[in-house]
GROMACS .gro file of C-alpha atoms in nm:
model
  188
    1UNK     CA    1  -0.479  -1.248   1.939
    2UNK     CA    2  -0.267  -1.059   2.169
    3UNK     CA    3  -0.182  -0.792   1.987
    4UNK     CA    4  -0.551  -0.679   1.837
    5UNK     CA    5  -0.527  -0.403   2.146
    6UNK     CA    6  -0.215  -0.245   2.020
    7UNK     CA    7  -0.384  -0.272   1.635
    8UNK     CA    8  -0.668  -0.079   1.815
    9UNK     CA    9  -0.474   0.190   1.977
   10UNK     CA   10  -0.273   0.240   1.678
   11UNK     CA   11  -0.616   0.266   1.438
   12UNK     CA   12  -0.764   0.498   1.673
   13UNK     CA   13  -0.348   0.706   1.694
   14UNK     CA   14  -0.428   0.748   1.302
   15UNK     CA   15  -0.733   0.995   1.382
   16UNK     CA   16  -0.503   1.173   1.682
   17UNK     CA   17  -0.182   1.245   1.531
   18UNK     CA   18   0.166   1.169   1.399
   19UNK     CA   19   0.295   1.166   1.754
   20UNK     CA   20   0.036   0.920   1.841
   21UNK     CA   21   0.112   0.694   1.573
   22UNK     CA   22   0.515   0.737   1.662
   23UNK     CA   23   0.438   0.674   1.987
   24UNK     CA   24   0.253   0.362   1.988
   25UNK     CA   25   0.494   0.235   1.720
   26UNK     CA   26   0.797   0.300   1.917
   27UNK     CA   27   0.656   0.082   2.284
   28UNK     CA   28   0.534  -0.245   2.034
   29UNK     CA   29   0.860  -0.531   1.941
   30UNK     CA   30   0.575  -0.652   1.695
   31UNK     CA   31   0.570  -0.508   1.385
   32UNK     CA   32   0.308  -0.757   1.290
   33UNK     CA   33   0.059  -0.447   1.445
   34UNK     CA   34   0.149  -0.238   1.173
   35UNK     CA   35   0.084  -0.486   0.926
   36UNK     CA   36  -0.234  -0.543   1.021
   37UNK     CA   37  -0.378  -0.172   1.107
   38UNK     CA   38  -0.192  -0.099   0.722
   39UNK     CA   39  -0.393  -0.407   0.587
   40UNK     CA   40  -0.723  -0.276   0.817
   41UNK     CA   41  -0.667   0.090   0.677
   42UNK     CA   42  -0.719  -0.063   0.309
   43UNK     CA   43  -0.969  -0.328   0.388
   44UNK     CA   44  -1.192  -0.036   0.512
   45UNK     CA   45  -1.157   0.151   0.207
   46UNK     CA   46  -1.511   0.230   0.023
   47UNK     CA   47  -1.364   0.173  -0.278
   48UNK     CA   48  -1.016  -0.027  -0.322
   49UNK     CA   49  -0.712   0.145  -0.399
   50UNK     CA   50  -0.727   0.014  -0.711
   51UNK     CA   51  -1.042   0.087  -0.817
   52UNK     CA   52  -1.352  -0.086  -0.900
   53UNK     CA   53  -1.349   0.089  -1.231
   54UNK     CA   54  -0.998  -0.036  -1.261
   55UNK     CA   55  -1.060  -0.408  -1.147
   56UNK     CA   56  -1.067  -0.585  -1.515
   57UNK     CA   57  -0.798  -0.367  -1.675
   58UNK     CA   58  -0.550  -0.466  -1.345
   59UNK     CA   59  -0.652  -0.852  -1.385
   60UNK     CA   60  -0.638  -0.876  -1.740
   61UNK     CA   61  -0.327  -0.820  -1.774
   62UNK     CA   62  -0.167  -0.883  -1.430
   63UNK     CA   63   0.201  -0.964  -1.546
   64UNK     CA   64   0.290  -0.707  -1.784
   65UNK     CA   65   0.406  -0.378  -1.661
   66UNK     CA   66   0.347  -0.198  -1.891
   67UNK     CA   67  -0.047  -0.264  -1.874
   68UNK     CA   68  -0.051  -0.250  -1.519
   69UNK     CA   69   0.137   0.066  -1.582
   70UNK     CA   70  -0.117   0.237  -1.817
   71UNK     CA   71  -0.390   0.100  -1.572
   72UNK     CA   72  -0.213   0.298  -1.286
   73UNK     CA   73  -0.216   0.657  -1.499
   74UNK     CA   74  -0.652   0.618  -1.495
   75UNK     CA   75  -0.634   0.620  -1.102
   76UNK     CA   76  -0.752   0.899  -0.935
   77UNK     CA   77  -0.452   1.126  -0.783
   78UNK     CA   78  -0.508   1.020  -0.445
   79UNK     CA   79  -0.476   0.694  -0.561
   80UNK     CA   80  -0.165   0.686  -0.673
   81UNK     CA   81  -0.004   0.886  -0.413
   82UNK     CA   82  -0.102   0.630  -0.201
   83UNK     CA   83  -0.009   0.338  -0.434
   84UNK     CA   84   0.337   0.488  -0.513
   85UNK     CA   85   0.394   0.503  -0.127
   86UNK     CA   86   0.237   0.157  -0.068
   87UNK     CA   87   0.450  -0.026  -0.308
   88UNK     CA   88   0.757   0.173  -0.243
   89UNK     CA   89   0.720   0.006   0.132
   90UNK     CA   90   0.648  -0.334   0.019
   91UNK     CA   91   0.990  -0.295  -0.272
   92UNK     CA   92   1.205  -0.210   0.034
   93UNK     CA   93   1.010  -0.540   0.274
   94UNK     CA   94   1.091  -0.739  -0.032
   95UNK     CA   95   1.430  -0.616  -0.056
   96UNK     CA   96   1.502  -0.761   0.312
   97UNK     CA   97   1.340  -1.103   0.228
   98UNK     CA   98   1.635  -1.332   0.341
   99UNK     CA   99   1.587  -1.165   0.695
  100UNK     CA  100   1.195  -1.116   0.699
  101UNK     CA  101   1.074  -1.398   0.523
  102UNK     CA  102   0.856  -1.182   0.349
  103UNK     CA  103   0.926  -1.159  -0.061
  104UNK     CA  104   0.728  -0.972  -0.302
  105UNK     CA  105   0.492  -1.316  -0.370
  106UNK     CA  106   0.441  -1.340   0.020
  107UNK     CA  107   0.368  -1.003   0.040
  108UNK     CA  108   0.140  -0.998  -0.287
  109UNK     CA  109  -0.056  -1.254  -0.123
  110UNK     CA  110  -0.092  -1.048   0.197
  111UNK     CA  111  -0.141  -0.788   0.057
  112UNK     CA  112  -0.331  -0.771  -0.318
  113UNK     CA  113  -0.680  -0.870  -0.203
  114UNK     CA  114  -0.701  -0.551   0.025
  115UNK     CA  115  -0.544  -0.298  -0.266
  116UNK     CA  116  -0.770  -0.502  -0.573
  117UNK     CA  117  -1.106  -0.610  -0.510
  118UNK     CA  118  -1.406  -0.654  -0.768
  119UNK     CA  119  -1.698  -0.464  -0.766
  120UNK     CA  120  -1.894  -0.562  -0.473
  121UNK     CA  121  -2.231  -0.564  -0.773
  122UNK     CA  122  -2.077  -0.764  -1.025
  123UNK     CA  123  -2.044  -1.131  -1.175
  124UNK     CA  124  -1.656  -1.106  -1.104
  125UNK     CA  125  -1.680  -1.068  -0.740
  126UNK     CA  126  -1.922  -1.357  -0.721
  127UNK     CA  127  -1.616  -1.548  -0.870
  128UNK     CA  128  -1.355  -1.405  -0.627
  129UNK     CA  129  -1.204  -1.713  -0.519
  130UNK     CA  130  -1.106  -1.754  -0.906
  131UNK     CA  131  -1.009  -1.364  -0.902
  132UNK     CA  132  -0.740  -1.458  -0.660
  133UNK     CA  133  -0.448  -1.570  -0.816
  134UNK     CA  134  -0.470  -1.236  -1.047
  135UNK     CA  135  -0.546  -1.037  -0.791
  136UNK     CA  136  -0.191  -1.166  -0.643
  137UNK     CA  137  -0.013  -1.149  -0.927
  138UNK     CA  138  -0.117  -0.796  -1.011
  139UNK     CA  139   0.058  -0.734  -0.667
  140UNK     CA  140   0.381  -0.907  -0.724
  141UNK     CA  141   0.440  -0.729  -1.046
  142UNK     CA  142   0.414  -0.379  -0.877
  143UNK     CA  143   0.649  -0.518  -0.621
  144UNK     CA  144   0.872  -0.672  -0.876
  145UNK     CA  145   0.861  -0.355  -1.084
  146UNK     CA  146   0.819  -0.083  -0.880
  147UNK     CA  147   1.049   0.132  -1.121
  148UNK     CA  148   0.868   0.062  -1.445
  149UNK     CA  149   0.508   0.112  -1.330
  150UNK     CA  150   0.534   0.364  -1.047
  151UNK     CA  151   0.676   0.691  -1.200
  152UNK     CA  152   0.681   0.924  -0.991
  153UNK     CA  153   0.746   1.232  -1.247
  154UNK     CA  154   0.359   1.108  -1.352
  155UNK     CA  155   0.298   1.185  -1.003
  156UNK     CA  156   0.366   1.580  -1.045
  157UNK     CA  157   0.663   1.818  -0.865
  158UNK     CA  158   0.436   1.876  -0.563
  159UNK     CA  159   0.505   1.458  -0.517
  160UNK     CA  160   0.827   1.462  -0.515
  161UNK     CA  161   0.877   1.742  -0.336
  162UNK     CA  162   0.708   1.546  -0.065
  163UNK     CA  163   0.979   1.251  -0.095
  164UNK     CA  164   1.255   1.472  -0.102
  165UNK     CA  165   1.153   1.698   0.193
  166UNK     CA  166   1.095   1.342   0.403
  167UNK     CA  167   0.781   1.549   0.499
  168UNK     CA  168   0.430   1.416   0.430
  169UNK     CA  169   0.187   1.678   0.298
  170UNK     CA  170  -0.079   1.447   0.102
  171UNK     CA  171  -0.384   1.452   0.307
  172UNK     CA  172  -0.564   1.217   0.444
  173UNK     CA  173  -0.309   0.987   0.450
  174UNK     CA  174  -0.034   1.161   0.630
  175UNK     CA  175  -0.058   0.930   0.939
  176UNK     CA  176  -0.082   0.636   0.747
  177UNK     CA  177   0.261   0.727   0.557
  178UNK     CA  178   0.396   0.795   0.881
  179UNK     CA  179   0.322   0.398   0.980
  180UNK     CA  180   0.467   0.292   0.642
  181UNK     CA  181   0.812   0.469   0.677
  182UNK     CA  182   0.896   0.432   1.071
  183UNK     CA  183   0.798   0.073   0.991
  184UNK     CA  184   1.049   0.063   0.702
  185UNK     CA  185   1.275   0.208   0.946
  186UNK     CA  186   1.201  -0.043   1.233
  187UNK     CA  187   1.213  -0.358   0.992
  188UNK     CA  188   1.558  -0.316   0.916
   0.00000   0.00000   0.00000
């Protein structure tokens, strides 16, 4: 694939520095890189954004909000910084669907195996293949619902203050937001 140097670079910007990141970002007309170094970035996760402990309560009940909701609130901080951000993006590629192509079932498929994943030790992951639909429908309903599940007061002051300041302070992830929002920017 042509562009797997650019993903490179712009993996390798992530460890360097914002600039690096806006850099790279800025020179590519394929936005597909992006994609894939945000899809690589959770892929290469030790333990899924929505975590392993997670995994049943997120599939059980993958199209009520609500559940997914109070599923959300047992995530580890970090986690849902980065979840509130991650679905935020994917609400506002959604939004431009007529232009992109990309609606929140397309992007559910790209995107839910790399955020929800079973535990690598148990019977479920074994059955992954059946895990899939779930898996992508626990996806689309965060997309579909970003305002019921994601609350961001849940999220504390020191969150917001972090949206409203358009300044990234969460670390590790500060690159990686970077992508997401000059991305957002760039897809319009």
């Amino acid at each position: 694939w042509a562009g797997q140097g650019e993903v490179t670079r712009l993996k390798e910007a992530f460890d360097s520095s914002q600039e690096a990141v806006e850099a790279i970002l800025a020179k590519t007309s394929d936005y597909n890189v992006a994609s894939h170094v945000i899809k690589l970035f959770f892929r290469e996760l030790p333990e899924p954004l929505l975590t392993y402990a997670q995994f049943s309560a997120f599939v059980k009940d993958s199209e009520d909000a609500e559940s997914l909701r109070a599923a959300v609130l047992l995530l580890p901080k970090e986690h849902k910084y980065t979840l509130q951000f991650l679905i935020q993006f994917l609400t506002e590629v959604a939004a431009h669907s007529s232009v992109n192509k990309m609606d929140a079932r397309n992007l559910a498929i790209v995107f839910g195996p790399t955020i929800l994943r079973a535990p690598p030790s148990s019977a479920l992951s074994a059955a992954a293949a059946v895990q899939a639909e779930p898996i992508i429908q626990v996806c689309q309903t965060f997309i579909a619902n970003y305002d019921v599940i994601i609350d961001t007061r849940f999220l504390g002051d020191d969150h917001l203050l972090i949206v409203q300041n358009s300044e990234i302070v969460c670390r590790p992830h500060r690159h990686f937001f970077t992508c997401l929002w000059v991305c957002v920017l760039h897809c319009h």
